[in-house]
Amino acid sequence: MPGSVFQEISAFAPDAAASPRHVAIIMDGNGRWAKARGLPRIEGHRRGVEALRRAVRTAIELKIAYLTVYSFSAENWTRPFEEVQSLMGLLHLFIRNDLAELKSNNVCIRVIGERQGLPADIVGLLDEAERTTQKNTGLTLVVAFNYGGRQEIAAAARCLAEKAARGELSPESIDVDTFGAALHAGEIPDPDLVIRTSGEKRISNFLLWQAAYAEFVFLDVLWPDFGKLDFIAALEEYAHRDRRYGGIDPKPAIKTAS
Ligand code: IPE
Ligand code: IPE
Ligand code: MG
């Protein structure tokens, strides 16, 4: 990347309106962050919540319209019981402590993922977060919790099949648009940019359908260390990408109008 990070920021920051519309983040590396310091994994998750706060503030500052964060996957239940309990507790604390600030910053919260099977208090909080912010018009923060891309696709297929079986839908009407609309937050535009921290280069069952033409940026930083400069560096890398969508004309990642 040419120039210093600070030059990159000054080049980028004034043109905040030219950011991707939807950024999705796989917040990975909490466990390794803790391990490197001889701390329990949960301490990494606690610091990860602070990094999430910073990321939300940066997204607001840069006027990004949609930010999706992968906070607990459908497969994360396979972790030790104590870690799963701690992660549930942290989600609880995050919503309890941060909901007021998010509301006052005009953030609209959406939750994607399977709610069935989650503890009742968590479901209540997720519902409250969505209900009390639904009229907000600033950043849409999509929290992927108990989320799996394959599970989401299977659920949409089941829902459409049930409608067809009841005679409410003709199978011929199922296409990419109607299928996409049957997903958890079907009205939200696809992510333009998917960032994964921690150095892993895989999708781990995240937004499998929606990320079909997303740009991917993999960062070596562990999630608890992710800060505003890392966010801006990822946006800067995105800004240099050409998106072709299967065609031959490169479309600059950043469009002046959409
Ligand atoms: C991401 O950090 C947080 C969740 C998956 C909930 P990890 O806990 O996966 O951290 P690593 O990958 O073990 O370092
Ligand atoms: C993906 O990270 C899930 C979240 C960040 C919530 P994982 O750490 O669970 O993914 P794998 O196991 O490395 O693929
Ligand atoms: Mg991980």
PDB file of C-alpha atoms and ligand atoms in Angstrom:
ATOM      1  CA  MET A   1       0.000   0.000   0.000  1.00  0.00           C
ATOM      2  CA  PRO A   2       1.646   3.284  -0.986  1.00  0.00           C
ATOM      3  CA  GLY A   3       2.205   6.058   1.556  1.00  0.00           C
ATOM      4  CA  SER A   4       1.855   5.930   5.314  1.00  0.00           C
ATOM      5  CA  VAL A   5      -1.310   4.824   7.042  1.00  0.00           C
ATOM      6  CA  PHE A   6      -1.924   8.418   8.043  1.00  0.00           C
ATOM      7  CA  GLN A   7      -1.651   9.620   4.462  1.00  0.00           C
ATOM      8  CA  GLU A   8      -4.080   6.879   3.504  1.00  0.00           C
ATOM      9  CA  ILE A   9      -6.530   8.044   6.171  1.00  0.00           C
ATOM     10  CA  SER A  10      -6.333  11.680   5.192  1.00  0.00           C
ATOM     11  CA  ALA A  11      -6.834  10.618   1.587  1.00  0.00           C
ATOM     12  CA  PHE A  12      -9.782   8.486   2.581  1.00  0.00           C
ATOM     13  CA  ALA A  13     -11.527  10.269   5.418  1.00  0.00           C
ATOM     14  CA  PRO A  14     -12.685  13.427   3.602  1.00  0.00           C
ATOM     15  CA  ASP A  15     -14.507  11.282   1.097  1.00  0.00           C
ATOM     16  CA  ALA A  16     -16.478   9.339   3.670  1.00  0.00           C
ATOM     17  CA  ALA A  17     -19.560   9.213   1.455  1.00  0.00           C
ATOM     18  CA  ALA A  18     -17.605   6.994  -0.952  1.00  0.00           C
ATOM     19  CA  SER A  19     -17.512   4.041   1.455  1.00  0.00           C
ATOM     20  CA  PRO A  20     -19.057   0.672   0.639  1.00  0.00           C
ATOM     21  CA  ARG A  21     -22.725   0.652   1.473  1.00  0.00           C
ATOM     22  CA  HIS A  22     -22.602  -2.602   3.445  1.00  0.00           C
ATOM     23  CA  VAL A  23     -19.586  -3.904   5.363  1.00  0.00           C
ATOM     24  CA  ALA A  24     -19.710  -7.315   7.052  1.00  0.00           C
ATOM     25  CA  ILE A  25     -17.109  -8.421   9.579  1.00  0.00           C
ATOM     26  CA  ILE A  26     -16.052 -11.881  10.758  1.00  0.00           C
ATOM     27  CA  MET A  27     -14.722 -10.854  14.157  1.00  0.00           C
ATOM     28  CA  ASP A  28     -12.146 -13.591  14.686  1.00  0.00           C
ATOM     29  CA  GLY A  29      -9.109 -14.085  16.902  1.00  0.00           C
ATOM     30  CA  ASN A  30     -10.318 -13.406  20.451  1.00  0.00           C
ATOM     31  CA  GLY A  31      -9.036 -16.747  21.748  1.00  0.00           C
ATOM     32  CA  ARG A  32      -5.584 -16.318  20.209  1.00  0.00           C
ATOM     33  CA  TRP A  33      -5.378 -12.761  21.530  1.00  0.00           C
ATOM     34  CA  ALA A  34      -5.989 -14.070  25.055  1.00  0.00           C
ATOM     35  CA  LYS A  35      -3.708 -17.078  24.665  1.00  0.00           C
ATOM     36  CA  ALA A  36      -0.814 -14.870  23.547  1.00  0.00           C
ATOM     37  CA  ARG A  37      -1.154 -13.023  26.859  1.00  0.00           C
ATOM     38  CA  GLY A  38      -1.659 -16.071  29.066  1.00  0.00           C
ATOM     39  CA  LEU A  39      -5.246 -14.991  29.732  1.00  0.00           C
ATOM     40  CA  PRO A  40      -8.448 -17.072  29.648  1.00  0.00           C
ATOM     41  CA  ARG A  41     -10.298 -17.047  26.317  1.00  0.00           C
ATOM     42  CA  ILE A  42     -13.199 -15.145  27.853  1.00  0.00           C
ATOM     43  CA  GLU A  43     -10.887 -12.182  28.439  1.00  0.00           C
ATOM     44  CA  GLY A  44     -10.302 -12.136  24.675  1.00  0.00           C
ATOM     45  CA  HIS A  45     -14.062 -12.097  24.130  1.00  0.00           C
ATOM     46  CA  ARG A  46     -14.448  -9.217  26.611  1.00  0.00           C
ATOM     47  CA  ARG A  47     -11.843  -7.211  24.736  1.00  0.00           C
ATOM     48  CA  GLY A  48     -13.579  -8.241  21.533  1.00  0.00           C
ATOM     49  CA  VAL A  49     -16.730  -6.434  22.682  1.00  0.00           C
ATOM     50  CA  GLU A  50     -14.670  -3.250  23.059  1.00  0.00           C
ATOM     51  CA  ALA A  51     -13.388  -3.695  19.511  1.00  0.00           C
ATOM     52  CA  LEU A  52     -16.997  -4.104  18.374  1.00  0.00           C
ATOM     53  CA  ARG A  53     -17.889  -0.784  20.026  1.00  0.00           C
ATOM     54  CA  ARG A  54     -15.008   0.913  18.204  1.00  0.00           C
ATOM     55  CA  ALA A  55     -16.069  -0.642  14.897  1.00  0.00           C
ATOM     56  CA  VAL A  56     -19.661   0.576  15.311  1.00  0.00           C
ATOM     57  CA  ARG A  57     -18.466   4.096  16.162  1.00  0.00           C
ATOM     58  CA  THR A  58     -16.165   4.099  13.117  1.00  0.00           C
ATOM     59  CA  ALA A  59     -18.971   2.872  10.855  1.00  0.00           C
ATOM     60  CA  ILE A  60     -21.188   5.705  12.123  1.00  0.00           C
ATOM     61  CA  GLU A  61     -18.421   8.257  11.670  1.00  0.00           C
ATOM     62  CA  LEU A  62     -17.728   7.090   8.109  1.00  0.00           C
ATOM     63  CA  LYS A  63     -21.442   7.031   7.303  1.00  0.00           C
ATOM     64  CA  ILE A  64     -21.539   3.380   6.334  1.00  0.00           C
ATOM     65  CA  ALA A  65     -25.179   2.417   5.844  1.00  0.00           C
ATOM     66  CA  TYR A  66     -25.054  -1.248   6.963  1.00  0.00           C
ATOM     67  CA  LEU A  67     -22.628  -3.057   9.247  1.00  0.00           C
ATOM     68  CA  THR A  68     -23.092  -6.783   9.819  1.00  0.00           C
ATOM     69  CA  VAL A  69     -21.078  -8.457  12.575  1.00  0.00           C
ATOM     70  CA  TYR A  70     -20.664 -12.201  13.031  1.00  0.00           C
ATOM     71  CA  SER A  71     -20.851 -12.653  16.764  1.00  0.00           C
ATOM     72  CA  PHE A  72     -21.833 -16.298  17.300  1.00  0.00           C
ATOM     73  CA  SER A  73     -22.098 -19.006  14.680  1.00  0.00           C
ATOM     74  CA  ALA A  74     -24.453 -21.970  14.609  1.00  0.00           C
ATOM     75  CA  GLU A  75     -21.321 -24.109  15.005  1.00  0.00           C
ATOM     76  CA  ASN A  76     -19.954 -22.190  18.012  1.00  0.00           C
ATOM     77  CA  TRP A  77     -22.234 -24.304  20.251  1.00  0.00           C
ATOM     78  CA  THR A  78     -19.578 -27.015  19.937  1.00  0.00           C
ATOM     79  CA  ARG A  79     -17.260 -24.966  22.180  1.00  0.00           C
ATOM     80  CA  PRO A  80     -16.882 -25.771  25.890  1.00  0.00           C
ATOM     81  CA  PHE A  81     -20.013 -25.014  27.919  1.00  0.00           C
ATOM     82  CA  GLU A  82     -18.303 -22.288  30.006  1.00  0.00           C
ATOM     83  CA  GLU A  83     -17.177 -20.419  26.881  1.00  0.00           C
ATOM     84  CA  VAL A  84     -20.664 -20.586  25.333  1.00  0.00           C
ATOM     85  CA  GLN A  85     -22.154 -19.338  28.613  1.00  0.00           C
ATOM     86  CA  SER A  86     -19.674 -16.463  28.706  1.00  0.00           C
ATOM     87  CA  LEU A  87     -20.466 -15.491  25.125  1.00  0.00           C
ATOM     88  CA  MET A  88     -24.202 -15.454  25.931  1.00  0.00           C
ATOM     89  CA  GLY A  89     -23.419 -13.314  28.985  1.00  0.00           C
ATOM     90  CA  LEU A  90     -21.396 -10.872  26.901  1.00  0.00           C
ATOM     91  CA  LEU A  91     -24.183 -10.457  24.360  1.00  0.00           C
ATOM     92  CA  HIS A  92     -26.528  -9.799  27.265  1.00  0.00           C
ATOM     93  CA  LEU A  93     -24.171  -7.165  28.706  1.00  0.00           C
ATOM     94  CA  PHE A  94     -23.543  -5.556  25.311  1.00  0.00           C
ATOM     95  CA  ILE A  95     -27.244  -5.013  24.672  1.00  0.00           C
ATOM     96  CA  ARG A  96     -27.932  -3.928  28.263  1.00  0.00           C
ATOM     97  CA  ASN A  97     -25.021  -1.455  28.371  1.00  0.00           C
ATOM     98  CA  ASP A  98     -24.885  -0.202  24.807  1.00  0.00           C
ATOM     99  CA  LEU A  99     -28.488  -0.079  23.674  1.00  0.00           C
ATOM    100  CA  ALA A 100     -28.994   3.461  24.997  1.00  0.00           C
ATOM    101  CA  GLU A 101     -25.909   4.788  23.163  1.00  0.00           C
ATOM    102  CA  LEU A 102     -26.895   2.952  19.989  1.00  0.00           C
ATOM    103  CA  LYS A 103     -30.395   4.422  20.196  1.00  0.00           C
ATOM    104  CA  SER A 104     -29.098   7.921  20.741  1.00  0.00           C
ATOM    105  CA  ASN A 105     -26.801   7.477  17.730  1.00  0.00           C
ATOM    106  CA  ASN A 106     -29.834   6.662  15.587  1.00  0.00           C
ATOM    107  CA  VAL A 107     -28.654   3.052  15.026  1.00  0.00           C
ATOM    108  CA  CYS A 108     -31.223   0.543  13.812  1.00  0.00           C
ATOM    109  CA  ILE A 109     -30.485  -2.970  15.095  1.00  0.00           C
ATOM    110  CA  ARG A 110     -31.376  -6.119  13.191  1.00  0.00           C
ATOM    111  CA  VAL A 111     -30.608  -9.636  14.309  1.00  0.00           C
ATOM    112  CA  ILE A 112     -30.097 -12.545  11.919  1.00  0.00           C
ATOM    113  CA  GLY A 113     -29.784 -16.175  12.960  1.00  0.00           C
ATOM    114  CA  GLU A 114     -31.970 -18.799  14.583  1.00  0.00           C
ATOM    115  CA  ARG A 115     -33.726 -17.581  17.705  1.00  0.00           C
ATOM    116  CA  GLN A 116     -35.364 -20.874  18.523  1.00  0.00           C
ATOM    117  CA  GLY A 117     -33.366 -22.678  21.183  1.00  0.00           C
ATOM    118  CA  LEU A 118     -31.716 -19.525  22.560  1.00  0.00           C
ATOM    119  CA  PRO A 119     -32.212 -18.710  26.270  1.00  0.00           C
ATOM    120  CA  ALA A 120     -35.472 -16.765  26.791  1.00  0.00           C
ATOM    121  CA  ASP A 121     -33.712 -13.738  28.322  1.00  0.00           C
ATOM    122  CA  ILE A 122     -31.452 -13.430  25.268  1.00  0.00           C
ATOM    123  CA  VAL A 123     -34.419 -13.689  22.885  1.00  0.00           C
ATOM    124  CA  GLY A 124     -36.203 -10.986  24.911  1.00  0.00           C
ATOM    125  CA  LEU A 125     -33.214  -8.666  24.654  1.00  0.00           C
ATOM    126  CA  LEU A 126     -32.769  -9.243  20.924  1.00  0.00           C
ATOM    127  CA  ASP A 127     -36.464  -8.506  20.374  1.00  0.00           C
ATOM    128  CA  GLU A 128     -36.234  -5.372  22.505  1.00  0.00           C
ATOM    129  CA  ALA A 129     -33.123  -4.149  20.665  1.00  0.00           C
ATOM    130  CA  GLU A 130     -34.875  -4.564  17.314  1.00  0.00           C
ATOM    131  CA  ARG A 131     -38.227  -3.183  18.426  1.00  0.00           C
ATOM    132  CA  THR A 132     -36.908  -0.070  20.131  1.00  0.00           C
ATOM    133  CA  THR A 133     -34.576   0.899  17.284  1.00  0.00           C
ATOM    134  CA  GLN A 134     -36.704  -0.023  14.296  1.00  0.00           C
ATOM    135  CA  LYS A 135     -37.566   3.566  13.382  1.00  0.00           C
ATOM    136  CA  ASN A 136     -33.959   4.764  13.553  1.00  0.00           C
ATOM    137  CA  THR A 137     -32.557   5.961  10.260  1.00  0.00           C
ATOM    138  CA  GLY A 138     -28.779   5.960  10.785  1.00  0.00           C
ATOM    139  CA  LEU A 139     -26.451   2.959  10.632  1.00  0.00           C
ATOM    140  CA  THR A 140     -28.212  -0.404  10.388  1.00  0.00           C
ATOM    141  CA  LEU A 141     -26.276  -2.766  12.660  1.00  0.00           C
ATOM    142  CA  VAL A 142     -27.004  -6.367  11.745  1.00  0.00           C
ATOM    143  CA  VAL A 143     -25.976  -8.763  14.499  1.00  0.00           C
ATOM    144  CA  ALA A 144     -25.472 -12.327  13.257  1.00  0.00           C
ATOM    145  CA  PHE A 145     -26.084 -14.407  16.357  1.00  0.00           C
ATOM    146  CA  ASN A 146     -26.609 -18.162  16.340  1.00  0.00           C
ATOM    147  CA  TYR A 147     -26.206 -17.662  12.613  1.00  0.00           C
ATOM    148  CA  GLY A 148     -25.260 -20.122   9.889  1.00  0.00           C
ATOM    149  CA  GLY A 149     -25.444 -19.394   6.173  1.00  0.00           C
ATOM    150  CA  ARG A 150     -26.407 -22.945   5.248  1.00  0.00           C
ATOM    151  CA  GLN A 151     -29.059 -23.047   7.963  1.00  0.00           C
ATOM    152  CA  GLU A 152     -30.451 -19.718   6.719  1.00  0.00           C
ATOM    153  CA  ILE A 153     -30.651 -21.005   3.134  1.00  0.00           C
ATOM    154  CA  ALA A 154     -32.272 -24.276   4.254  1.00  0.00           C
ATOM    155  CA  ALA A 155     -34.830 -22.350   6.344  1.00  0.00           C
ATOM    156  CA  ALA A 156     -35.710 -20.108   3.395  1.00  0.00           C
ATOM    157  CA  ALA A 157     -36.125 -23.157   1.137  1.00  0.00           C
ATOM    158  CA  ARG A 158     -38.368 -24.799   3.744  1.00  0.00           C
ATOM    159  CA  CYS A 159     -40.484 -21.665   4.127  1.00  0.00           C
ATOM    160  CA  LEU A 160     -40.975 -21.315   0.365  1.00  0.00           C
ATOM    161  CA  ALA A 161     -41.740 -25.045   0.028  1.00  0.00           C
ATOM    162  CA  GLU A 162     -44.384 -24.779   2.767  1.00  0.00           C
ATOM    163  CA  LYS A 163     -46.008 -21.831   1.023  1.00  0.00           C
ATOM    164  CA  ALA A 164     -45.991 -23.746  -2.264  1.00  0.00           C
ATOM    165  CA  ALA A 165     -47.525 -26.807  -0.557  1.00  0.00           C
ATOM    166  CA  ARG A 166     -50.332 -24.594   0.810  1.00  0.00           C
ATOM    167  CA  GLY A 167     -50.925 -23.246  -2.685  1.00  0.00           C
ATOM    168  CA  GLU A 168     -49.858 -19.704  -1.723  1.00  0.00           C
ATOM    169  CA  LEU A 169     -46.890 -19.640  -4.091  1.00  0.00           C
ATOM    170  CA  SER A 170     -46.203 -21.185  -7.466  1.00  0.00           C
ATOM    171  CA  PRO A 171     -42.819 -22.972  -7.667  1.00  0.00           C
ATOM    172  CA  GLU A 172     -42.138 -21.169 -10.979  1.00  0.00           C
ATOM    173  CA  SER A 173     -42.116 -17.836  -9.152  1.00  0.00           C
ATOM    174  CA  ILE A 174     -39.062 -18.847  -7.088  1.00  0.00           C
ATOM    175  CA  ASP A 175     -36.026 -17.087  -8.495  1.00  0.00           C
ATOM    176  CA  VAL A 176     -32.909 -15.378  -7.152  1.00  0.00           C
ATOM    177  CA  ASP A 177     -34.897 -12.314  -6.039  1.00  0.00           C
ATOM    178  CA  THR A 178     -37.762 -14.133  -4.301  1.00  0.00           C
ATOM    179  CA  PHE A 179     -35.330 -16.567  -2.688  1.00  0.00           C
ATOM    180  CA  GLY A 180     -33.081 -13.751  -1.455  1.00  0.00           C
ATOM    181  CA  ALA A 181     -36.126 -11.985  -0.003  1.00  0.00           C
ATOM    182  CA  ALA A 182     -36.980 -15.114   2.022  1.00  0.00           C
ATOM    183  CA  LEU A 183     -33.651 -14.943   3.898  1.00  0.00           C
ATOM    184  CA  HIS A 184     -33.465 -13.523   7.437  1.00  0.00           C
ATOM    185  CA  ALA A 185     -33.002  -9.869   6.528  1.00  0.00           C
ATOM    186  CA  GLY A 186     -33.995 -10.170   2.901  1.00  0.00           C
ATOM    187  CA  GLU A 187     -34.496  -6.447   2.338  1.00  0.00           C
ATOM    188  CA  ILE A 188     -30.942  -5.539   3.350  1.00  0.00           C
ATOM    189  CA  PRO A 189     -28.575  -5.121   0.378  1.00  0.00           C
ATOM    190  CA  ASP A 190     -25.788  -7.650  -0.085  1.00  0.00           C
ATOM    191  CA  PRO A 191     -22.458  -6.893   1.595  1.00  0.00           C
ATOM    192  CA  ASP A 192     -19.994  -5.066  -0.628  1.00  0.00           C
ATOM    193  CA  LEU A 193     -17.047  -5.830   1.609  1.00  0.00           C
ATOM    194  CA  VAL A 194     -16.423  -8.745   3.988  1.00  0.00           C
ATOM    195  CA  ILE A 195     -13.558  -8.244   6.429  1.00  0.00           C
ATOM    196  CA  ARG A 196     -12.133 -11.172   8.398  1.00  0.00           C
ATOM    197  CA  THR A 197      -9.603 -10.589  11.130  1.00  0.00           C
ATOM    198  CA  SER A 198      -7.118 -13.082  12.676  1.00  0.00           C
ATOM    199  CA  GLY A 199      -5.392 -14.170   9.469  1.00  0.00           C
ATOM    200  CA  GLU A 200      -7.813 -17.027   8.706  1.00  0.00           C
ATOM    201  CA  LYS A 201      -8.920 -17.023   5.085  1.00  0.00           C
ATOM    202  CA  ARG A 202     -12.271 -18.749   5.088  1.00  0.00           C
ATOM    203  CA  ILE A 203     -15.952 -17.846   5.218  1.00  0.00           C
ATOM    204  CA  SER A 204     -16.990 -20.145   8.116  1.00  0.00           C
ATOM    205  CA  ASN A 205     -20.670 -20.355   7.101  1.00  0.00           C
ATOM    206  CA  PHE A 206     -21.158 -16.548   7.016  1.00  0.00           C
ATOM    207  CA  LEU A 207     -23.540 -14.887   4.520  1.00  0.00           C
ATOM    208  CA  LEU A 208     -23.033 -17.660   1.945  1.00  0.00           C
ATOM    209  CA  TRP A 209     -25.813 -16.405  -0.302  1.00  0.00           C
ATOM    210  CA  GLN A 210     -25.362 -12.674   0.220  1.00  0.00           C
ATOM    211  CA  ALA A 211     -21.574 -12.576  -0.248  1.00  0.00           C
ATOM    212  CA  ALA A 212     -21.721 -13.988  -3.801  1.00  0.00           C
ATOM    213  CA  TYR A 213     -20.042 -10.870  -5.233  1.00  0.00           C
ATOM    214  CA  ALA A 214     -18.598  -9.307  -2.095  1.00  0.00           C
ATOM    215  CA  GLU A 215     -14.981  -8.199  -1.972  1.00  0.00           C
ATOM    216  CA  PHE A 216     -12.981  -9.947   0.771  1.00  0.00           C
ATOM    217  CA  VAL A 217     -10.268  -8.358   2.876  1.00  0.00           C
ATOM    218  CA  PHE A 218      -8.355 -10.613   5.261  1.00  0.00           C
ATOM    219  CA  LEU A 219      -6.416  -8.861   7.995  1.00  0.00           C
ATOM    220  CA  ASP A 220      -3.716 -10.371  10.201  1.00  0.00           C
ATOM    221  CA  VAL A 221      -4.860  -8.326  13.199  1.00  0.00           C
ATOM    222  CA  LEU A 222      -6.636 -10.255  15.984  1.00  0.00           C
ATOM    223  CA  TRP A 223     -10.148  -8.947  16.626  1.00  0.00           C
ATOM    224  CA  PRO A 224      -9.541  -7.372  20.091  1.00  0.00           C
ATOM    225  CA  ASP A 225      -6.795  -5.239  18.490  1.00  0.00           C
ATOM    226  CA  PHE A 226      -8.987  -4.111  15.579  1.00  0.00           C
ATOM    227  CA  GLY A 227      -9.253  -0.348  15.602  1.00  0.00           C
ATOM    228  CA  LYS A 228     -10.268   2.557  13.456  1.00  0.00           C
ATOM    229  CA  LEU A 229      -7.022   2.463  11.438  1.00  0.00           C
ATOM    230  CA  ASP A 230      -7.566  -1.202  10.557  1.00  0.00           C
ATOM    231  CA  PHE A 231     -11.139  -0.456   9.492  1.00  0.00           C
ATOM    232  CA  ILE A 232      -9.961   2.402   7.310  1.00  0.00           C
ATOM    233  CA  ALA A 233      -7.131   0.264   5.842  1.00  0.00           C
ATOM    234  CA  ALA A 234      -9.726  -2.363   4.817  1.00  0.00           C
ATOM    235  CA  LEU A 235     -11.929   0.311   3.230  1.00  0.00           C
ATOM    236  CA  GLU A 236      -8.903   1.676   1.427  1.00  0.00           C
ATOM    237  CA  GLU A 237      -8.071  -1.769   0.035  1.00  0.00           C
ATOM    238  CA  TYR A 238     -11.695  -2.160  -1.049  1.00  0.00           C
ATOM    239  CA  ALA A 239     -11.566   1.205  -2.798  1.00  0.00           C
ATOM    240  CA  HIS A 240      -8.782  -0.103  -5.071  1.00  0.00           C
ATOM    241  CA  ARG A 241     -10.705  -3.201  -6.161  1.00  0.00           C
ATOM    242  CA  ASP A 242     -12.413  -3.596  -9.515  1.00  0.00           C
ATOM    243  CA  ARG A 243     -15.721  -5.422  -9.319  1.00  0.00           C
ATOM    244  CA  ARG A 244     -16.750  -7.188 -12.507  1.00  0.00           C
ATOM    245  CA  TYR A 245     -19.812  -9.267 -11.536  1.00  0.00           C
ATOM    246  CA  GLY A 246     -18.945 -11.808 -14.226  1.00  0.00           C
ATOM    247  CA  GLY A 247     -18.715  -9.179 -16.962  1.00  0.00           C
ATOM    248  CA  ILE A 248     -15.624  -7.753 -18.610  1.00  0.00           C
ATOM    249  CA  ASP A 249     -15.877  -4.097 -17.676  1.00  0.00           C
ATOM    250  CA  PRO A 250     -14.199  -3.385 -14.355  1.00  0.00           C
ATOM    251  CA  LYS A 251     -16.525  -1.441 -12.123  1.00  0.00           C
ATOM    252  CA  PRO A 252     -14.689   0.553  -9.499  1.00  0.00           C
ATOM    253  CA  ALA A 253     -15.586  -0.791  -6.058  1.00  0.00           C
ATOM    254  CA  ILE A 254     -16.686   2.688  -5.121  1.00  0.00           C
ATOM    255  CA  LYS A 255     -19.562   4.023  -7.151  1.00  0.00           C
ATOM    256  CA  THR A 256     -20.379   7.686  -7.250  1.00  0.00           C
ATOM    257  CA  ALA A 257     -24.097   6.965  -7.426  1.00  0.00           C
ATOM    258  CA  SER A 258     -26.164   3.810  -7.057  1.00  0.00           C
TER     259      SER A 258
HETATM  260  C1  IPE B   1     -14.055 -15.041  17.554  1.00  0.00           C
HETATM  261  O1  IPE B   1     -12.887 -15.368  18.223  1.00  0.00           O
HETATM  262  C2  IPE B   1     -15.250 -14.996  18.477  1.00  0.00           C
HETATM  263  C3  IPE B   1     -16.214 -16.091  18.273  1.00  0.00           C
HETATM  264  C4  IPE B   1     -16.111 -17.024  17.370  1.00  0.00           C
HETATM  265  C5  IPE B   1     -17.360 -16.111  19.140  1.00  0.00           C
HETATM  266  P1  IPE B   1     -12.483 -16.870  18.483  1.00  0.00           P
HETATM  267  O2  IPE B   1     -13.022 -17.278  19.812  1.00  0.00           O
HETATM  268  O3  IPE B   1     -12.867 -17.753  17.356  1.00  0.00           O
HETATM  269  O4  IPE B   1     -10.907 -16.744  18.562  1.00  0.00           O
HETATM  270  P2  IPE B   1      -9.840 -17.746  17.984  1.00  0.00           P
HETATM  271  O5  IPE B   1     -10.149 -17.976  16.552  1.00  0.00           O
HETATM  272  O6  IPE B   1      -9.960 -19.014  18.799  1.00  0.00           O
HETATM  273  O7  IPE B   1      -8.524 -17.063  18.192  1.00  0.00           O
HETATM  274  C1  IPE B   2     -16.374 -17.556  12.853  1.00  0.00           C
HETATM  275  O1  IPE B   2     -15.242 -17.782  13.606  1.00  0.00           O
HETATM  276  C2  IPE B   2     -17.544 -17.219  13.749  1.00  0.00           C
HETATM  277  C3  IPE B   2     -17.485 -15.916  14.406  1.00  0.00           C
HETATM  278  C4  IPE B   2     -16.543 -15.019  14.248  1.00  0.00           C
HETATM  279  C5  IPE B   2     -18.596 -15.623  15.279  1.00  0.00           C
HETATM  280  P1  IPE B   2     -14.810 -19.227  14.097  1.00  0.00           P
HETATM  281  O2  IPE B   2     -13.577 -19.060  14.893  1.00  0.00           O
HETATM  282  O3  IPE B   2     -15.953 -19.919  14.750  1.00  0.00           O
HETATM  283  O4  IPE B   2     -14.515 -19.980  12.711  1.00  0.00           O
HETATM  284  P2  IPE B   2     -13.552 -21.207  12.400  1.00  0.00           P
HETATM  285  O5  IPE B   2     -13.912 -22.295  13.370  1.00  0.00           O
HETATM  286  O6  IPE B   2     -12.155 -20.740  12.595  1.00  0.00           O
HETATM  287  O7  IPE B   2     -13.828 -21.548  10.970  1.00  0.00           O
HETATM  288 MG    MG B   3     -11.937 -18.294  15.656  1.00  0.00          MG
END
